[in-house]
Tab-separated table of N, CA, C and O in Angstrom:
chain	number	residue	atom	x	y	z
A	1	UNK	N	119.397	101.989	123.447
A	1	UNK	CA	118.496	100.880	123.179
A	1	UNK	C	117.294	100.939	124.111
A	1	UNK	O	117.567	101.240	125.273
A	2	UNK	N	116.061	100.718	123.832
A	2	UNK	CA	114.865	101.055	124.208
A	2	UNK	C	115.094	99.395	125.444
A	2	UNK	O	114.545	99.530	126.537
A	3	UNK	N	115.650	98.375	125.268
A	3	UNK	CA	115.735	97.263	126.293
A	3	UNK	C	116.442	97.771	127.609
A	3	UNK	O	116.241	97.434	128.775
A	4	UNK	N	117.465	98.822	126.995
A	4	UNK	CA	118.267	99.165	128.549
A	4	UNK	C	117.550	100.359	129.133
A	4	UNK	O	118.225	100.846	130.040
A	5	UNK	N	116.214	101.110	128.888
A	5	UNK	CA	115.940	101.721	129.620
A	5	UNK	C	115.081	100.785	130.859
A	5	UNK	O	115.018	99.559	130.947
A	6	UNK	N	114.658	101.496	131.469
A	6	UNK	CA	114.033	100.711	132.723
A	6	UNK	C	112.839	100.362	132.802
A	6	UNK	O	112.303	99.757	133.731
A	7	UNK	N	112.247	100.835	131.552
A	7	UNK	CA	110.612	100.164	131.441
A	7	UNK	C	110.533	98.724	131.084
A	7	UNK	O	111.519	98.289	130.490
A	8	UNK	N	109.453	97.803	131.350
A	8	UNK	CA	109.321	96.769	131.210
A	8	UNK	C	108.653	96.962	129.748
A	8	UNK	O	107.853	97.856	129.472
A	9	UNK	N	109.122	95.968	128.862
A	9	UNK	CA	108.642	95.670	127.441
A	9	UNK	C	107.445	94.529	127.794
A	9	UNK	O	107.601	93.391	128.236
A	10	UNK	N	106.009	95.338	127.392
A	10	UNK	CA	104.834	95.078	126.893
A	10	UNK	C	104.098	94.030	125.710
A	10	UNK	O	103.095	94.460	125.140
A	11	UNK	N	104.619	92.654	125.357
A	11	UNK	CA	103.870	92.587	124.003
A	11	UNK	C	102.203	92.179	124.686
A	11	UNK	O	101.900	91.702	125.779
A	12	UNK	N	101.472	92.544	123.682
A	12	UNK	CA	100.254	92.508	123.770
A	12	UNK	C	99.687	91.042	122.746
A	12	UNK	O	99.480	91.585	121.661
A	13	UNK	N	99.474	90.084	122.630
A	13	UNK	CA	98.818	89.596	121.962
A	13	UNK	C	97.612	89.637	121.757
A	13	UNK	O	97.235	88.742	121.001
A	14	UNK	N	96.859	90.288	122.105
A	14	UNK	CA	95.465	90.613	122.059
A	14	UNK	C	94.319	90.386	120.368
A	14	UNK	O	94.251	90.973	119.288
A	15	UNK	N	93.785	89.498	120.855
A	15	UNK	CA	93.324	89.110	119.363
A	15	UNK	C	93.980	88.293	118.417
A	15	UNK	O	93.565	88.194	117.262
A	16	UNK	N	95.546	87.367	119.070
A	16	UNK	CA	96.097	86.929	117.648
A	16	UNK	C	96.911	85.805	118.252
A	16	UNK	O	97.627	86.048	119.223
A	17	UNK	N	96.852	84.716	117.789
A	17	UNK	CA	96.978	83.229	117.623
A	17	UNK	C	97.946	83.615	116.739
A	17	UNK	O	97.698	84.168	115.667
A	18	UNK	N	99.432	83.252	117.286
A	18	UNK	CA	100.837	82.986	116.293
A	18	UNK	C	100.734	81.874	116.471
A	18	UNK	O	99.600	81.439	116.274
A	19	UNK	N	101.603	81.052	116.834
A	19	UNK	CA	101.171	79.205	117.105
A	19	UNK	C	102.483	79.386	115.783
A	19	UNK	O	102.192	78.775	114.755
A	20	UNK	N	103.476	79.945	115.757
A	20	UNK	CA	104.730	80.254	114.630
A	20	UNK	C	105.689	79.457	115.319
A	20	UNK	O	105.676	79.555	116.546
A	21	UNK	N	106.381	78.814	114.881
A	21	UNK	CA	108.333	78.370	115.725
A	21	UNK	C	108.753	79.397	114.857
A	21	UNK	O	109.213	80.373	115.451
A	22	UNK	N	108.739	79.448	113.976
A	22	UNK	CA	109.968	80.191	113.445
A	22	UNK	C	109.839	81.827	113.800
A	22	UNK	O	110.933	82.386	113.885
A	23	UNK	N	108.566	82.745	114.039
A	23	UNK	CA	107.966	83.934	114.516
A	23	UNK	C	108.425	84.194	116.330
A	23	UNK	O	108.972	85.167	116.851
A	24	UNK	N	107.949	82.927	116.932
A	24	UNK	CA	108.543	83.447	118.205
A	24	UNK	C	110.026	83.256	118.238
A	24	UNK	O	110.751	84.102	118.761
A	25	UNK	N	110.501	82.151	117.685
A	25	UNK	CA	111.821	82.147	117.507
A	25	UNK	C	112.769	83.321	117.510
A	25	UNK	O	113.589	83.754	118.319
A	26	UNK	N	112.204	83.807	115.865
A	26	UNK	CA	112.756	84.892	115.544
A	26	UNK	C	112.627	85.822	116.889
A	26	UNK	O	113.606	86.103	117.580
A	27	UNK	N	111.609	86.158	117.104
A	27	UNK	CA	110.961	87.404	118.091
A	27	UNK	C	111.537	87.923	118.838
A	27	UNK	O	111.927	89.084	118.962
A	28	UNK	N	111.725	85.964	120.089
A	28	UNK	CA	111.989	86.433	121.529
A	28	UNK	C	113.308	85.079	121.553
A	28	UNK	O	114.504	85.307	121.735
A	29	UNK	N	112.842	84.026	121.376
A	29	UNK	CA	114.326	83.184	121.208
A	29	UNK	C	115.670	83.393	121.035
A	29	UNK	O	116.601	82.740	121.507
A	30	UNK	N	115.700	84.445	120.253
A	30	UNK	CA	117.126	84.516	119.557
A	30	UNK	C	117.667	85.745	121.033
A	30	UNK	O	118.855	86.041	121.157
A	31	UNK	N	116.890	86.151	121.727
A	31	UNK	CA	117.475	87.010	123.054
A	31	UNK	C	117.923	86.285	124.006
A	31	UNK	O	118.286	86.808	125.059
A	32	UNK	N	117.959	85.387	123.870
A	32	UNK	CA	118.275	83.814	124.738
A	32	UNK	C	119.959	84.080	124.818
A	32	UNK	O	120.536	83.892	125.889
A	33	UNK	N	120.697	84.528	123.618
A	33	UNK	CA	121.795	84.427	123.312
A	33	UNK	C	122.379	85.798	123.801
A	33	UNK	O	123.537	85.651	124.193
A	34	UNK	N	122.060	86.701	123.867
A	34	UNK	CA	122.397	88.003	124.273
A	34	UNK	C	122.013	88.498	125.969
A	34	UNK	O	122.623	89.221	126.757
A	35	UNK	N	120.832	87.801	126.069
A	35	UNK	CA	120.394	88.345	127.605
A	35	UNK	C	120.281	87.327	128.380
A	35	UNK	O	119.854	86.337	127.786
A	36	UNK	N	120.587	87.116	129.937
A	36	UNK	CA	119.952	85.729	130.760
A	36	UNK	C	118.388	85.972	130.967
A	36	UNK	O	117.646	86.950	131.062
A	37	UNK	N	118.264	84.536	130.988
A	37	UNK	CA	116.798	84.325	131.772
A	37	UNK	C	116.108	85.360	132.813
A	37	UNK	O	114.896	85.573	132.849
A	38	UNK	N	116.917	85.871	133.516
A	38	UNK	CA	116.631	86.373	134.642
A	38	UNK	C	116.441	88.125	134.144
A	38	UNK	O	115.681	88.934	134.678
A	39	UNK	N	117.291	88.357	133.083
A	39	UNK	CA	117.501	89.957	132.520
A	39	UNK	C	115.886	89.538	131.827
A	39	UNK	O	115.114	89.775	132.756
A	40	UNK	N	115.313	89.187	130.998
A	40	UNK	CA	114.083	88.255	130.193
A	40	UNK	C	113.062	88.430	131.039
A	40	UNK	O	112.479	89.503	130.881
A	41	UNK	N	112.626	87.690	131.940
A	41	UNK	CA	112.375	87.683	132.856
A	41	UNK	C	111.337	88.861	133.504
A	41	UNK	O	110.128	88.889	133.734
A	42	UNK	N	112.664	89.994	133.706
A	42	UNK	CA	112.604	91.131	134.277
A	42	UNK	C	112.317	92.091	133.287
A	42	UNK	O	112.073	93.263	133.575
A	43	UNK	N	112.328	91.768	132.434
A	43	UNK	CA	112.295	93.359	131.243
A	43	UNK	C	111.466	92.893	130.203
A	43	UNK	O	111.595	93.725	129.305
A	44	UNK	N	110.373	91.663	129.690
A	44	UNK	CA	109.297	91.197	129.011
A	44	UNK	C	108.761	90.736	129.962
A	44	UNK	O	109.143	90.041	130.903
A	45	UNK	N	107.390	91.371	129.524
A	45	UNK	CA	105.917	90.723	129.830
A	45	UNK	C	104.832	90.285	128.656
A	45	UNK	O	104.817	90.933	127.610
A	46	UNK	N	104.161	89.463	128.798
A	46	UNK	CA	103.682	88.762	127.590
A	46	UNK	C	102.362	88.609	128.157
A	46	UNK	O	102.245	88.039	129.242
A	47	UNK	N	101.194	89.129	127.440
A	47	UNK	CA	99.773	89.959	128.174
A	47	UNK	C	98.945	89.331	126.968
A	47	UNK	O	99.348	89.616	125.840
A	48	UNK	N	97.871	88.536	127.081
A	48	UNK	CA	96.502	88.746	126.467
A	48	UNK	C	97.373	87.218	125.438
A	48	UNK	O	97.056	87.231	124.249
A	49	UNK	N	98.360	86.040	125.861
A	49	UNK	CA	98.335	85.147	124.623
A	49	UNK	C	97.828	84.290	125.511
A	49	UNK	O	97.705	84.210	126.733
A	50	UNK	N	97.481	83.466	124.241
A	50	UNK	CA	96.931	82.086	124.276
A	50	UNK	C	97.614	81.039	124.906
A	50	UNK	O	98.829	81.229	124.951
A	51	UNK	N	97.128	79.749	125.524
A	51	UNK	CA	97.488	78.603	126.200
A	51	UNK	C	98.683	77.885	125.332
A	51	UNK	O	99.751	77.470	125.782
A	52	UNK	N	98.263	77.848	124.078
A	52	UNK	CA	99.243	77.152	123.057
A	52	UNK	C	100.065	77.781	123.070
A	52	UNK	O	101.173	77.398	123.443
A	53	UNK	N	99.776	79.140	122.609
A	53	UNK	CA	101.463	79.885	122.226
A	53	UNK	C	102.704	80.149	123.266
A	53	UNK	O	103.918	80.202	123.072
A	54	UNK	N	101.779	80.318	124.640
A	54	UNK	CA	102.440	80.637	125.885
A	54	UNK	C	103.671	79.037	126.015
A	54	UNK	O	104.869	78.999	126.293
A	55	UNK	N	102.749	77.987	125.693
A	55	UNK	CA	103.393	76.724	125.646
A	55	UNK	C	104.646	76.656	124.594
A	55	UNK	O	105.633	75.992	124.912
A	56	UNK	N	104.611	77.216	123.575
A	56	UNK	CA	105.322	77.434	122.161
A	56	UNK	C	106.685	78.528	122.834
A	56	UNK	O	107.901	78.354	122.768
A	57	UNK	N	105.816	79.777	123.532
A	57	UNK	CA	106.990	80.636	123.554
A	57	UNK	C	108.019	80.344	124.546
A	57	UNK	O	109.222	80.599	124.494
A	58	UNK	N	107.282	79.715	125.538
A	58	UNK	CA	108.364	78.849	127.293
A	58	UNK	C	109.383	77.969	126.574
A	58	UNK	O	110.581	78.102	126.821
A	59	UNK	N	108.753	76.701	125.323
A	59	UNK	CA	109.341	76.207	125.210
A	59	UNK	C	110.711	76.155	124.217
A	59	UNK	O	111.510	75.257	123.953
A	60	UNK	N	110.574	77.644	123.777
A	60	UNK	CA	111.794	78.084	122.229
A	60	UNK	C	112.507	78.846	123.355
A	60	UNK	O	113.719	78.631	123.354
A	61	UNK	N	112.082	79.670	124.306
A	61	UNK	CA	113.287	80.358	124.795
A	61	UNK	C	113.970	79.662	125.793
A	61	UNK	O	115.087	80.071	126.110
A	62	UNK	N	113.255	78.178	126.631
A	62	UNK	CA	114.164	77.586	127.049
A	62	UNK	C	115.278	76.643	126.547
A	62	UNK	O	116.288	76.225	127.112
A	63	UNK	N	114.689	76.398	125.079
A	63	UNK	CA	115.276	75.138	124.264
A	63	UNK	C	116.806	76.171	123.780
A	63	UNK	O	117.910	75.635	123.871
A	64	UNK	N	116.687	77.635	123.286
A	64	UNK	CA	117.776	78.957	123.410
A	64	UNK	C	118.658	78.468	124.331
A	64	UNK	O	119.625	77.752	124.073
A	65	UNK	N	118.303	78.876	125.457
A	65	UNK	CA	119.237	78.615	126.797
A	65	UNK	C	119.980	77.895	126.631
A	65	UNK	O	121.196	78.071	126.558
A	66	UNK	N	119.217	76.671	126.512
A	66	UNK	CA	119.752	75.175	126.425
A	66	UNK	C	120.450	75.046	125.584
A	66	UNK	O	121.441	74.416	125.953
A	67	UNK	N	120.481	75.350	124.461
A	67	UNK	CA	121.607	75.389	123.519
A	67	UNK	C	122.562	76.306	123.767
A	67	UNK	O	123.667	75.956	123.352
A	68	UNK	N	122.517	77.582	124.411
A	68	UNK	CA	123.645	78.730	125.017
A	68	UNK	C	124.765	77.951	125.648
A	68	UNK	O	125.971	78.025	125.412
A	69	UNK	N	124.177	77.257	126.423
A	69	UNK	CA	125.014	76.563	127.928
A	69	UNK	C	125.782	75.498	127.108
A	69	UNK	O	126.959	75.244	127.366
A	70	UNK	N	125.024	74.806	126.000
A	70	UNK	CA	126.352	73.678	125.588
A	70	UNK	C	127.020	74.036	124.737
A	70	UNK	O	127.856	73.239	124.312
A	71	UNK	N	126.903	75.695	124.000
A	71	UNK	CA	127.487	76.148	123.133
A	71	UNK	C	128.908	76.886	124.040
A	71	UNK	O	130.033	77.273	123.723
A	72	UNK	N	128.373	76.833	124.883
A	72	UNK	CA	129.506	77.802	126.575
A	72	UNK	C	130.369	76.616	127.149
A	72	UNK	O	131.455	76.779	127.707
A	73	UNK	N	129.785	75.469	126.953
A	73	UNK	CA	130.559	74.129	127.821
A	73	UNK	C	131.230	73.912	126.666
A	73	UNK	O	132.339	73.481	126.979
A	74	UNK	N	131.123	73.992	125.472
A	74	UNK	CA	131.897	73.573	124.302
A	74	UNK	C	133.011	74.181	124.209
A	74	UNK	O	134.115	73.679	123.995
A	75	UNK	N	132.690	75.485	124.398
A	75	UNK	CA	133.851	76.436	124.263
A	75	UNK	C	134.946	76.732	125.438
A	75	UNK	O	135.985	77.391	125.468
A	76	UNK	N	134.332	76.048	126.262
A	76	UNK	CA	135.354	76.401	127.780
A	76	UNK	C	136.282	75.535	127.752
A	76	UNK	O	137.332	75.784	128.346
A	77	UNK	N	136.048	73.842	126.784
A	77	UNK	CA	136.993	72.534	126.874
A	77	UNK	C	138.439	72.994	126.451
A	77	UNK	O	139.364	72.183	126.432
């Protein structure tokens, strides 16, 4: 898998206004469930977006998390 080598993953937005839930969702959200914050973090960088989307993309991959952890507290009862 091109994530477990050791390069840092690049997206470029350069030139393009997504302003999508369901696009970043899809994108980068749904890695919420497979990788921690901190693996995320360390292995995406997000270069050349916009104020809105940056706001859009913080707030789907933390709202991920957030649903991980009560989907993890659910399952531990």
């Amino acid at each position: 898998k091109f994530w477990d080598s050791e390069q840092k993953i690049i997206v470029d937005f350069e030139d393009l206004i997504v302003a999508s839930v369901s696009f970043i969702d899809e994108a980068f959200g749904q890695l919420a469930y497979t990788y921690s914050l901190e693996d995320m973090k360390d292995k995406l960088a997000f270069i050349n977006i916009n104020q809105e989307d940056r706001k859009l993309l913080n707030y789907i991959i933390l709202s991920r998390f957030k649903e991980k952890d009560i989907e993890e507290q659910g399952t531990d009862s």
